[in-house]
PDB file of N, CA and C in Angstrom:
ATOM      1  N   LEU A   2      22.855  28.293-130.186  1.00 77.00           N
ATOM      2  CA  LEU A   2      22.223  27.211-129.455  1.00 77.00           C
ATOM      3  C   LEU A   2      20.761  27.582-129.242  1.00 77.00           C
ATOM      4  N   VAL A   3      19.867  26.783-129.793  1.00 84.00           N
ATOM      5  CA  VAL A   3      18.431  26.985-129.622  1.00 84.00           C
ATOM      6  C   VAL A   3      17.906  25.778-128.860  1.00 84.00           C
ATOM      7  N   VAL A   4      17.345  26.023-127.686  1.00 80.00           N
ATOM      8  CA  VAL A   4      16.840  24.919-126.861  1.00 80.00           C
ATOM      9  C   VAL A   4      15.324  25.002-126.740  1.00 80.00           C
ATOM     10  N   ASN A   5      14.725  23.852-126.498  1.00 79.00           N
ATOM     11  CA  ASN A   5      13.268  23.735-126.379  1.00 79.00           C
ATOM     12  C   ASN A   5      12.556  24.303-127.593  1.00 79.00           C
ATOM     13  N   ALA A   6      13.143  24.097-128.751  1.00 84.00           N
ATOM     14  CA  ALA A   6      12.560  24.601-129.995  1.00 84.00           C
ATOM     15  C   ALA A   6      11.349  23.763-130.378  1.00 84.00           C
ATOM     16  N   PRO A   7      10.289  24.397-130.847  1.00 84.00           N
ATOM     17  CA  PRO A   7       9.149  23.620-131.321  1.00 84.00           C
ATOM     18  C   PRO A   7       9.523  22.848-132.587  1.00 84.00           C
ATOM     19  N   GLY A   8       8.778  21.818-132.900  1.00 81.00           N
ATOM     20  CA  GLY A   8       9.083  20.972-134.046  1.00 81.00           C
ATOM     21  C   GLY A   8       9.158  21.725-135.362  1.00 81.00           C
ATOM     22  N   TRP A   9       8.291  22.721-135.538  1.00 87.00           N
ATOM     23  CA  TRP A   9       8.272  23.469-136.796  1.00 87.00           C
ATOM     24  C   TRP A   9       9.533  24.305-136.978  1.00 87.00           C
ATOM     25  N   PHE A  10      10.218  24.635-135.892  1.00 86.00           N
ATOM     26  CA  PHE A  10      11.403  25.476-135.998  1.00 86.00           C
ATOM     27  C   PHE A  10      12.509  24.772-136.776  1.00 86.00           C
ATOM     28  N   GLY A  11      12.685  23.474-136.503  1.00 84.00           N
ATOM     29  CA  GLY A  11      13.698  22.695-137.220  1.00 84.00           C
ATOM     30  C   GLY A  11      13.395  22.615-138.705  1.00 84.00           C
ATOM     31  N   LYS A  12      12.113  22.492-139.038  1.00 88.00           N
ATOM     32  CA  LYS A  12      11.711  22.439-140.446  1.00 88.00           C
ATOM     33  C   LYS A  12      11.976  23.778-141.132  1.00 88.00           C
ATOM     34  N   LEU A  13      11.667  24.858-140.430  1.00 90.00           N
ATOM     35  CA  LEU A  13      11.936  26.187-140.976  1.00 90.00           C
ATOM     36  C   LEU A  13      13.432  26.391-141.181  1.00 90.00           C
ATOM     37  N   PHE A  14      14.232  25.928-140.224  1.00 89.00           N
ATOM     38  CA  PHE A  14      15.676  26.080-140.332  1.00 89.00           C
ATOM     39  C   PHE A  14      16.222  25.305-141.532  1.00 89.00           C
ATOM     40  N   LYS A  15      15.655  24.128-141.820  1.00 90.00           N
ATOM     41  CA  LYS A  15      16.100  23.355-142.980  1.00 90.00           C
ATOM     42  C   LYS A  15      15.895  24.123-144.274  1.00 90.00           C
ATOM     43  N   VAL A  16      14.870  24.954-144.331  1.00 92.00           N
ATOM     44  CA  VAL A  16      14.612  25.765-145.518  1.00 92.00           C
ATOM     45  C   VAL A  16      15.625  26.905-145.609  1.00 92.00           C
ATOM     46  N   ILE A  17      15.920  27.506-144.478  1.00 92.00           N
ATOM     47  CA  ILE A  17      16.811  28.678-144.431  1.00 92.00           C
ATOM     48  C   ILE A  17      18.284  28.277-144.480  1.00 92.00           C
ATOM     49  N   LYS A  18      18.602  27.101-143.969  1.00 92.00           N
ATOM     50  CA  LYS A  18      19.993  26.652-143.817  1.00 92.00           C
ATOM     51  C   LYS A  18      20.839  26.789-145.088  1.00 92.00           C
ATOM     52  N   PRO A  19      20.337  26.408-146.277  1.00 93.00           N
ATOM     53  CA  PRO A  19      21.163  26.531-147.481  1.00 93.00           C
ATOM     54  C   PRO A  19      21.542  27.979-147.835  1.00 93.00           C
ATOM     55  N   LEU A  20      20.805  28.932-147.296  1.00 94.00           N
ATOM     56  CA  LEU A  20      21.086  30.338-147.580  1.00 94.00           C
ATOM     57  C   LEU A  20      22.202  30.902-146.709  1.00 94.00           C
ATOM     58  N   LEU A  21      22.573  30.166-145.675  1.00 93.00           N
ATOM     59  CA  LEU A  21      23.596  30.628-144.736  1.00 93.00           C
ATOM     60  C   LEU A  21      24.982  30.168-145.148  1.00 93.00           C
ATOM     61  N   ARG A  22      25.977  30.948-144.775  1.00 94.00           N
ATOM     62  CA  ARG A  22      27.366  30.515-145.005  1.00 94.00           C
ATOM     63  C   ARG A  22      27.667  29.320-144.121  1.00 94.00           C
ATOM     64  N   GLU A  23      28.592  28.498-144.559  1.00 93.00           N
ATOM     65  CA  GLU A  23      28.970  27.294-143.820  1.00 93.00           C
ATOM     66  C   GLU A  23      29.450  27.643-142.412  1.00 93.00           C
ATOM     67  N   SER A  24      30.208  28.712-142.282  1.00 93.00           N
ATOM     68  CA  SER A  24      30.709  29.104-140.956  1.00 93.00           C
ATOM     69  C   SER A  24      29.559  29.464-140.020  1.00 93.00           C
ATOM     70  N   THR A  25      28.504  30.038-140.551  1.00 92.00           N
ATOM     71  CA  THR A  25      27.330  30.380-139.742  1.00 92.00           C
ATOM     72  C   THR A  25      26.553  29.123-139.384  1.00 92.00           C
ATOM     73  N   ARG A  26      26.389  28.224-140.343  1.00 90.00           N
ATOM     74  CA  ARG A  26      25.665  26.969-140.089  1.00 90.00           C
ATOM     75  C   ARG A  26      26.316  26.163-138.972  1.00 90.00           C
ATOM     76  N   GLN A  27      27.629  26.169-138.925  1.00 89.00           N
ATOM     77  CA  GLN A  27      28.342  25.397-137.905  1.00 89.00           C
ATOM     78  C   GLN A  27      28.142  25.947-136.501  1.00 89.00           C
ATOM     79  N   LYS A  28      27.715  27.191-136.394  1.00 89.00           N
ATOM     80  CA  LYS A  28      27.518  27.819-135.091  1.00 89.00           C
ATOM     81  C   LYS A  28      26.118  27.583-134.532  1.00 89.00           C
ATOM     82  N   ILE A  29      25.232  26.999-135.311  1.00 89.00           N
ATOM     83  CA  ILE A  29      23.837  26.841-134.905  1.00 89.00           C
ATOM     84  C   ILE A  29      23.548  25.392-134.539  1.00 89.00           C
ATOM     85  N   ALA A  30      22.973  25.212-133.360  1.00 86.00           N
ATOM     86  CA  ALA A  30      22.532  23.887-132.905  1.00 86.00           C
ATOM     87  C   ALA A  30      21.116  24.039-132.373  1.00 86.00           C
ATOM     88  N   ILE A  31      20.207  23.176-132.816  1.00 86.00           N
ATOM     89  CA  ILE A  31      18.806  23.251-132.413  1.00 86.00           C
ATOM     90  C   ILE A  31      18.438  21.968-131.679  1.00 86.00           C
ATOM     91  N   PHE A  32      17.826  22.127-130.504  1.00 83.00           N
ATOM     92  CA  PHE A  32      17.415  20.987-129.688  1.00 83.00           C
ATOM     93  C   PHE A  32      15.962  21.139-129.266  1.00 83.00           C
ATOM     94  N   ASN A  33      15.233  20.035-129.308  1.00 80.00           N
ATOM     95  CA  ASN A  33      13.833  20.046-128.873  1.00 80.00           C
ATOM     96  C   ASN A  33      13.721  19.737-127.390  1.00 80.00           C
ATOM     97  N   ALA A  34      14.463  18.774-126.909  1.00 75.00           N
ATOM     98  CA  ALA A  34      14.475  18.377-125.497  1.00 75.00           C
ATOM     99  C   ALA A  34      15.297  17.101-125.389  1.00 75.00           C
ATOM    100  N   GLY A  35      15.437  16.601-124.188  1.00 76.00           N
ATOM    101  CA  GLY A  35      16.083  15.311-123.996  1.00 76.00           C
ATOM    102  C   GLY A  35      17.544  15.388-123.613  1.00 76.00           C
ATOM    103  N   ALA A  36      18.179  14.210-123.655  1.00 79.00           N
ATOM    104  CA  ALA A  36      19.558  14.067-123.186  1.00 79.00           C
ATOM    105  C   ALA A  36      20.544  14.874-124.025  1.00 79.00           C
ATOM    106  N   GLU A  37      20.322  14.923-125.341  1.00 82.00           N
ATOM    107  CA  GLU A  37      21.234  15.701-126.201  1.00 82.00           C
ATOM    108  C   GLU A  37      21.222  17.172-125.823  1.00 82.00           C
ATOM    109  N   GLN A  38      20.024  17.690-125.573  1.00 80.00           N
ATOM    110  CA  GLN A  38      19.894  19.090-125.170  1.00 80.00           C
ATOM    111  C   GLN A  38      20.579  19.318-123.830  1.00 80.00           C
ATOM    112  N   ASP A  39      20.364  18.412-122.881  1.00 80.00           N
ATOM    113  CA  ASP A  39      20.999  18.542-121.565  1.00 80.00           C
ATOM    114  C   ASP A  39      22.519  18.552-121.688  1.00 80.00           C
ATOM    115  N   LYS A  40      23.041  17.678-122.556  1.00 82.00           N
ATOM    116  CA  LYS A  40      24.492  17.605-122.761  1.00 82.00           C
ATOM    117  C   LYS A  40      25.021  18.914-123.353  1.00 82.00           C
ATOM    118  N   ALA A  41      24.301  19.461-124.350  1.00 81.00           N
ATOM    119  CA  ALA A  41      24.722  20.720-124.974  1.00 81.00           C
ATOM    120  C   ALA A  41      24.676  21.870-123.974  1.00 81.00           C
ATOM    121  N   LEU A  42      23.620  21.932-123.170  1.00 80.00           N
ATOM    122  CA  LEU A  42      23.529  22.986-122.158  1.00 80.00           C
ATOM    123  C   LEU A  42      24.675  22.882-121.162  1.00 80.00           C
ATOM    124  N   ALA A  43      24.979  21.658-120.732  1.00 80.00           N
ATOM    125  CA  ALA A  43      26.083  21.457-119.786  1.00 80.00           C
ATOM    126  C   ALA A  43      27.406  21.875-120.411  1.00 80.00           C
ATOM    127  N   GLU A  44      27.577  21.587-121.702  1.00 81.00           N
ATOM    128  CA  GLU A  44      28.817  21.944-122.397  1.00 81.00           C
ATOM    129  C   GLU A  44      28.969  23.459-122.509  1.00 81.00           C
ATOM    130  N   TYR A  45      27.894  24.150-122.865  1.00 78.00           N
ATOM    131  CA  TYR A  45      27.973  25.596-123.059  1.00 78.00           C
ATOM    132  C   TYR A  45      27.958  26.376-121.749  1.00 78.00           C
ATOM    133  N   LEU A  46      27.168  25.922-120.773  1.00 78.00           N
ATOM    134  CA  LEU A  46      27.012  26.680-119.533  1.00 78.00           C
ATOM    135  C   LEU A  46      27.896  26.177-118.402  1.00 78.00           C
ATOM    136  N   GLY A  47      28.385  24.960-118.504  1.00 77.00           N
ATOM    137  CA  GLY A  47      29.278  24.412-117.481  1.00 77.00           C
ATOM    138  C   GLY A  47      28.657  24.406-116.107  1.00 77.00           C
ATOM    139  N   ASP A  48      29.405  24.881-115.119  1.00 73.00           N
ATOM    140  CA  ASP A  48      28.943  24.874-113.731  1.00 73.00           C
ATOM    141  C   ASP A  48      27.819  25.868-113.469  1.00 73.00           C
ATOM    142  N   SER A  49      27.611  26.811-114.369  1.00 73.00           N
ATOM    143  CA  SER A  49      26.558  27.803-114.147  1.00 73.00           C
ATOM    144  C   SER A  49      25.183  27.295-114.562  1.00 73.00           C
ATOM    145  N   LEU A  50      25.099  26.063-115.078  1.00 72.00           N
ATOM    146  CA  LEU A  50      23.817  25.477-115.489  1.00 72.00           C
ATOM    147  C   LEU A  50      22.995  25.120-114.255  1.00 72.00           C
ATOM    148  N   PRO A  51      21.817  25.738-114.087  1.00 71.00           N
ATOM    149  CA  PRO A  51      20.961  25.395-112.947  1.00 71.00           C
ATOM    150  C   PRO A  51      20.468  23.951-113.059  1.00 71.00           C
ATOM    151  N   ALA A  52      20.494  23.219-111.973  1.00 68.00           N
ATOM    152  CA  ALA A  52      20.078  21.813-111.963  1.00 68.00           C
ATOM    153  C   ALA A  52      18.626  21.662-112.402  1.00 68.00           C
ATOM    154  N   GLU A  53      17.808  22.678-112.172  1.00 65.00           N
ATOM    155  CA  GLU A  53      16.392  22.612-112.530  1.00 65.00           C
ATOM    156  C   GLU A  53      16.182  22.533-114.038  1.00 65.00           C
ATOM    157  N   LEU A  54      17.177  22.945-114.827  1.00 63.00           N
ATOM    158  CA  LEU A  54      17.028  22.963-116.271  1.00 63.00           C
ATOM    159  C   LEU A  54      17.450  21.656-116.929  1.00 63.00           C
ATOM    160  N   VAL A  55      17.971  20.727-116.169  1.00 64.00           N
ATOM    161  CA  VAL A  55      18.466  19.475-116.727  1.00 64.00           C
ATOM    162  C   VAL A  55      17.484  18.347-116.437  1.00 64.00           C
ATOM    163  N   GLY A  56      17.300  17.493-117.426  1.00 59.00           N
ATOM    164  CA  GLY A  56      16.479  16.307-117.220  1.00 59.00           C
ATOM    165  C   GLY A  56      14.992  16.545-117.237  1.00 59.00           C
ATOM    166  N   GLY A  57      14.564  17.655-117.831  1.00 50.00           N
ATOM    167  CA  GLY A  57      13.137  17.905-117.958  1.00 50.00           C
ATOM    168  C   GLY A  57      12.450  18.257-116.650  1.00 50.00           C
ATOM    169  N   LYS A  58      13.208  18.670-115.662  1.00 45.00           N
ATOM    170  CA  LYS A  58      12.605  19.031-114.384  1.00 45.00           C
ATOM    171  C   LYS A  58      11.897  20.373-114.515  1.00 45.00           C
ATOM    172  N   ASP A  59      10.906  20.573-113.667  1.00 42.00           N
ATOM    173  CA  ASP A  59      10.165  21.832-113.632  1.00 42.00           C
ATOM    174  C   ASP A  59      11.093  22.917-113.095  1.00 42.00           C
ATOM    175  N   VAL A  60      11.190  24.035-113.792  1.00 41.00           N
ATOM    176  CA  VAL A  60      12.098  25.088-113.354  1.00 41.00           C
ATOM    177  C   VAL A  60      11.506  25.945-112.245  1.00 41.00           C
ATOM    178  N   THR A  61      10.211  25.817-112.000  1.00 40.00           N
ATOM    179  CA  THR A  61       9.626  26.560-110.897  1.00 40.00           C
ATOM    180  C   THR A  61       9.527  25.641-109.699  1.00 40.00           C
ATOM    181  N   THR A  62      10.094  26.056-108.590  1.00 40.00           N
ATOM    182  CA  THR A  62      10.077  25.201-107.405  1.00 40.00           C
ATOM    183  C   THR A  62       8.723  25.243-106.721  1.00 40.00           C
ATOM    184  N   LYS A  63       7.929  26.267-106.967  1.00 42.00           N
ATOM    185  CA  LYS A  63       6.632  26.406-106.314  1.00 42.00           C
ATOM    186  C   LYS A  63       5.491  25.885-107.179  1.00 42.00           C
ATOM    187  N   GLY A  64       5.771  25.357-108.368  1.00 52.00           N
ATOM    188  CA  GLY A  64       4.695  24.942-109.264  1.00 52.00           C
ATOM    189  C   GLY A  64       4.169  26.142-110.021  1.00 52.00           C
ATOM    190  N   ALA A  65       2.866  26.254-110.134  1.00 55.00           N
ATOM    191  CA  ALA A  65       2.264  27.354-110.888  1.00 55.00           C
ATOM    192  C   ALA A  65       2.433  28.667-110.133  1.00 55.00           C
ATOM    193  N   ASP A  66       2.569  29.754-110.909  1.00 54.00           N
ATOM    194  CA  ASP A  66       2.652  31.065-110.280  1.00 54.00           C
ATOM    195  C   ASP A  66       1.242  31.566-109.974  1.00 54.00           C
ATOM    196  N   GLU A  67       1.142  32.805-109.512  1.00 59.00           N
ATOM    197  CA  GLU A  67      -0.158  33.340-109.098  1.00 59.00           C
ATOM    198  C   GLU A  67      -1.179  33.425-110.231  1.00 59.00           C
ATOM    199  N   ASP A  68      -0.736  33.454-111.485  1.00 56.00           N
ATOM    200  CA  ASP A  68      -1.653  33.496-112.616  1.00 56.00           C
ATOM    201  C   ASP A  68      -1.960  32.109-113.171  1.00 56.00           C
ATOM    202  N   GLY A  69      -1.399  31.068-112.565  1.00 57.00           N
ATOM    203  CA  GLY A  69      -1.661  29.710-113.000  1.00 57.00           C
ATOM    204  C   GLY A  69      -0.719  29.196-114.068  1.00 57.00           C
ATOM    205  N   PHE A  70       0.329  29.939-114.390  1.00 50.00           N
ATOM    206  CA  PHE A  70       1.282  29.511-115.407  1.00 50.00           C
ATOM    207  C   PHE A  70       2.389  28.686-114.767  1.00 50.00           C
ATOM    208  N   GLU A  71       2.740  27.569-115.418  1.00 57.00           N
ATOM    209  CA  GLU A  71       3.800  26.709-114.934  1.00 57.00           C
ATOM    210  C   GLU A  71       4.991  26.801-115.876  1.00 57.00           C
ATOM    211  N   ALA A  72       6.090  26.165-115.494  1.00 58.00           N
ATOM    212  CA  ALA A  72       7.284  26.154-116.335  1.00 58.00           C
ATOM    213  C   ALA A  72       6.994  25.397-117.619  1.00 58.00           C
ATOM    214  N   GLY A  73       7.697  25.771-118.675  1.00 63.00           N
ATOM    215  CA  GLY A  73       7.535  25.099-119.961  1.00 63.00           C
ATOM    216  C   GLY A  73       6.664  25.909-120.891  1.00 63.00           C
ATOM    217  N   PRO A  74       5.953  25.226-121.786  1.00 61.00           N
ATOM    218  CA  PRO A  74       5.159  25.942-122.781  1.00 61.00           C
ATOM    219  C   PRO A  74       4.103  26.856-122.186  1.00 61.00           C
ATOM    220  N   LYS A  75       3.677  26.596-120.966  1.00 62.00           N
ATOM    221  CA  LYS A  75       2.680  27.451-120.324  1.00 62.00           C
ATOM    222  C   LYS A  75       3.294  28.323-119.240  1.00 62.00           C
ATOM    223  N   SER A  76       4.609  28.523-119.296  1.00 67.00           N
ATOM    224  CA  SER A  76       5.287  29.309-118.266  1.00 67.00           C
ATOM    225  C   SER A  76       4.917  30.776-118.379  1.00 67.00           C
ATOM    226  N   VAL A  77       5.164  31.489-117.302  1.00 68.00           N
ATOM    227  CA  VAL A  77       4.897  32.923-117.295  1.00 68.00           C
ATOM    228  C   VAL A  77       5.772  33.621-118.341  1.00 68.00           C
ATOM    229  N   TYR A  78       6.966  33.087-118.570  1.00 70.00           N
ATOM    230  CA  TYR A  78       7.863  33.665-119.552  1.00 70.00           C
ATOM    231  C   TYR A  78       7.310  33.471-120.965  1.00 70.00           C
ATOM    232  N   GLU A  79       6.824  32.274-121.239  1.00 74.00           N
ATOM    233  CA  GLU A  79       6.213  31.992-122.540  1.00 74.00           C
ATOM    234  C   GLU A  79       5.008  32.893-122.756  1.00 74.00           C
ATOM    235  N   HIS A  80       4.210  33.054-121.727  1.00 74.00           N
ATOM    236  CA  HIS A  80       3.031  33.930-121.796  1.00 74.00           C
ATOM    237  C   HIS A  80       3.445  35.367-122.108  1.00 74.00           C
ATOM    238  N   ASP A  81       4.465  35.865-121.390  1.00 78.00           N
ATOM    239  CA  ASP A  81       4.923  37.242-121.596  1.00 78.00           C
ATOM    240  C   ASP A  81       5.477  37.448-123.006  1.00 78.00           C
ATOM    241  N   VAL A  82       6.248  36.489-123.502  1.00 79.00           N
ATOM    242  CA  VAL A  82       6.810  36.598-124.854  1.00 79.00           C
ATOM    243  C   VAL A  82       5.687  36.576-125.883  1.00 79.00           C
ATOM    244  N   ARG A  83       4.707  35.710-125.667  1.00 79.00           N
ATOM    245  CA  ARG A  83       3.573  35.630-126.587  1.00 79.00           C
ATOM    246  C   ARG A  83       2.798  36.957-126.609  1.00 79.00           C
ATOM    247  N   GLN A  84       2.591  37.536-125.426  1.00 82.00           N
ATOM    248  CA  GLN A  84       1.880  38.808-125.347  1.00 82.00           C
ATOM    249  C   GLN A  84       2.663  39.922-126.041  1.00 82.00           C
ATOM    250  N   LEU A  85       3.988  39.915-125.885  1.00 84.00           N
ATOM    251  CA  LEU A  85       4.831  40.895-126.564  1.00 84.00           C
ATOM    252  C   LEU A  85       4.729  40.735-128.076  1.00 84.00           C
ATOM    253  N   ALA A  86       4.794  39.489-128.545  1.00 83.00           N
ATOM    254  CA  ALA A  86       4.690  39.232-129.982  1.00 83.00           C
ATOM    255  C   ALA A  86       3.350  39.711-130.521  1.00 83.00           C
ATOM    256  N   LEU A  87       2.279  39.440-129.776  1.00 84.00           N
ATOM    257  CA  LEU A  87       0.955  39.885-130.209  1.00 84.00           C
ATOM    258  C   LEU A  87       0.864  41.415-130.245  1.00 84.00           C
ATOM    259  N   ALA A  88       1.454  42.072-129.251  1.00 86.00           N
ATOM    260  CA  ALA A  88       1.426  43.533-129.208  1.00 86.00           C
ATOM    261  C   ALA A  88       2.179  44.132-130.393  1.00 86.00           C
ATOM    262  N   VAL A  89       3.341  43.556-130.724  1.00 86.00           N
ATOM    263  CA  VAL A  89       4.129  44.052-131.858  1.00 86.00           C
ATOM    264  C   VAL A  89       3.373  43.821-133.166  1.00 86.00           C
ATOM    265  N   LEU A  90       2.792  42.643-133.296  1.00 86.00           N
ATOM    266  CA  LEU A  90       2.016  42.357-134.502  1.00 86.00           C
ATOM    267  C   LEU A  90       0.837  43.310-134.633  1.00 86.00           C
ATOM    268  N   ASN A  91       0.103  43.511-133.534  1.00 87.00           N
ATOM    269  CA  ASN A  91      -1.042  44.414-133.560  1.00 87.00           C
ATOM    270  C   ASN A  91      -0.624  45.837-133.883  1.00 87.00           C
ATOM    271  N   ALA A  92       0.518  46.272-133.357  1.00 89.00           N
ATOM    272  CA  ALA A  92       1.009  47.626-133.628  1.00 89.00           C
ATOM    273  C   ALA A  92       1.334  47.819-135.094  1.00 89.00           C
ATOM    274  N   ASN A  93       1.662  46.725-135.781  1.00 86.00           N
ATOM    275  CA  ASN A  93       1.989  46.781-137.190  1.00 86.00           C
ATOM    276  C   ASN A  93       0.826  46.340-138.079  1.00 86.00           C
ATOM    277  N   GLY A  94      -0.360  46.236-137.478  1.00 87.00           N
ATOM    278  CA  GLY A  94      -1.546  45.884-138.257  1.00 87.00           C
ATOM    279  C   GLY A  94      -1.570  44.436-138.719  1.00 87.00           C
ATOM    280  N   GLU A  95      -0.857  43.557-138.037  1.00 84.00           N
ATOM    281  CA  GLU A  95      -0.804  42.133-138.408  1.00 84.00           C
ATOM    282  C   GLU A  95      -1.510  41.314-137.348  1.00 84.00           C
ATOM    283  N   GLN A  96      -1.840  40.064-137.706  1.00 79.00           N
ATOM    284  CA  GLN A  96      -2.421  39.133-136.746  1.00 79.00           C
ATOM    285  C   GLN A  96      -1.648  37.834-136.786  1.00 79.00           C
ATOM    286  N   MET A  97      -1.594  37.150-135.646  1.00 72.00           N
ATOM    287  CA  MET A  97      -0.908  35.869-135.574  1.00 72.00           C
ATOM    288  C   MET A  97      -1.813  34.801-136.147  1.00 72.00           C
ATOM    289  N   GLU A  98      -1.245  33.970-137.015  1.00 71.00           N
ATOM    290  CA  GLU A  98      -1.993  32.852-137.566  1.00 71.00           C
ATOM    291  C   GLU A  98      -1.955  31.714-136.567  1.00 71.00           C
ATOM    292  N   THR A  99      -3.085  31.068-136.365  1.00 63.00           N
ATOM    293  CA  THR A  99      -3.138  29.923-135.465  1.00 63.00           C
ATOM    294  C   THR A  99      -3.330  28.650-136.260  1.00 63.00           C
ATOM    295  N   CYS A 100      -2.825  27.568-135.698  1.00 53.00           N
ATOM    296  CA  CYS A 100      -2.927  26.262-136.364  1.00 53.00           C
ATOM    297  C   CYS A 100      -4.201  25.563-135.976  1.00 53.00           C
TER     298      CYS A 100
END
């Protein structure tokens, strides 16, 4: 289950999908947002699904954190993951391509 996937992720998966076994393909579901994603999250997580994650609500109750990052693409988590990716790339002598 991949949630809040960027648009390019689905396109990349379409390229890779034929290389996967059918049993593996059946285990993968990709969602960008919306009611379908909410339904899938509710199905997989059941009662443990936080209400803040359903219906596009902001997952931070306080709004922006002390660094100015909000939930979603500009969340502190997204920032931290991006920084980790950049550090790994830099450690391997690579650079991230920007669009």
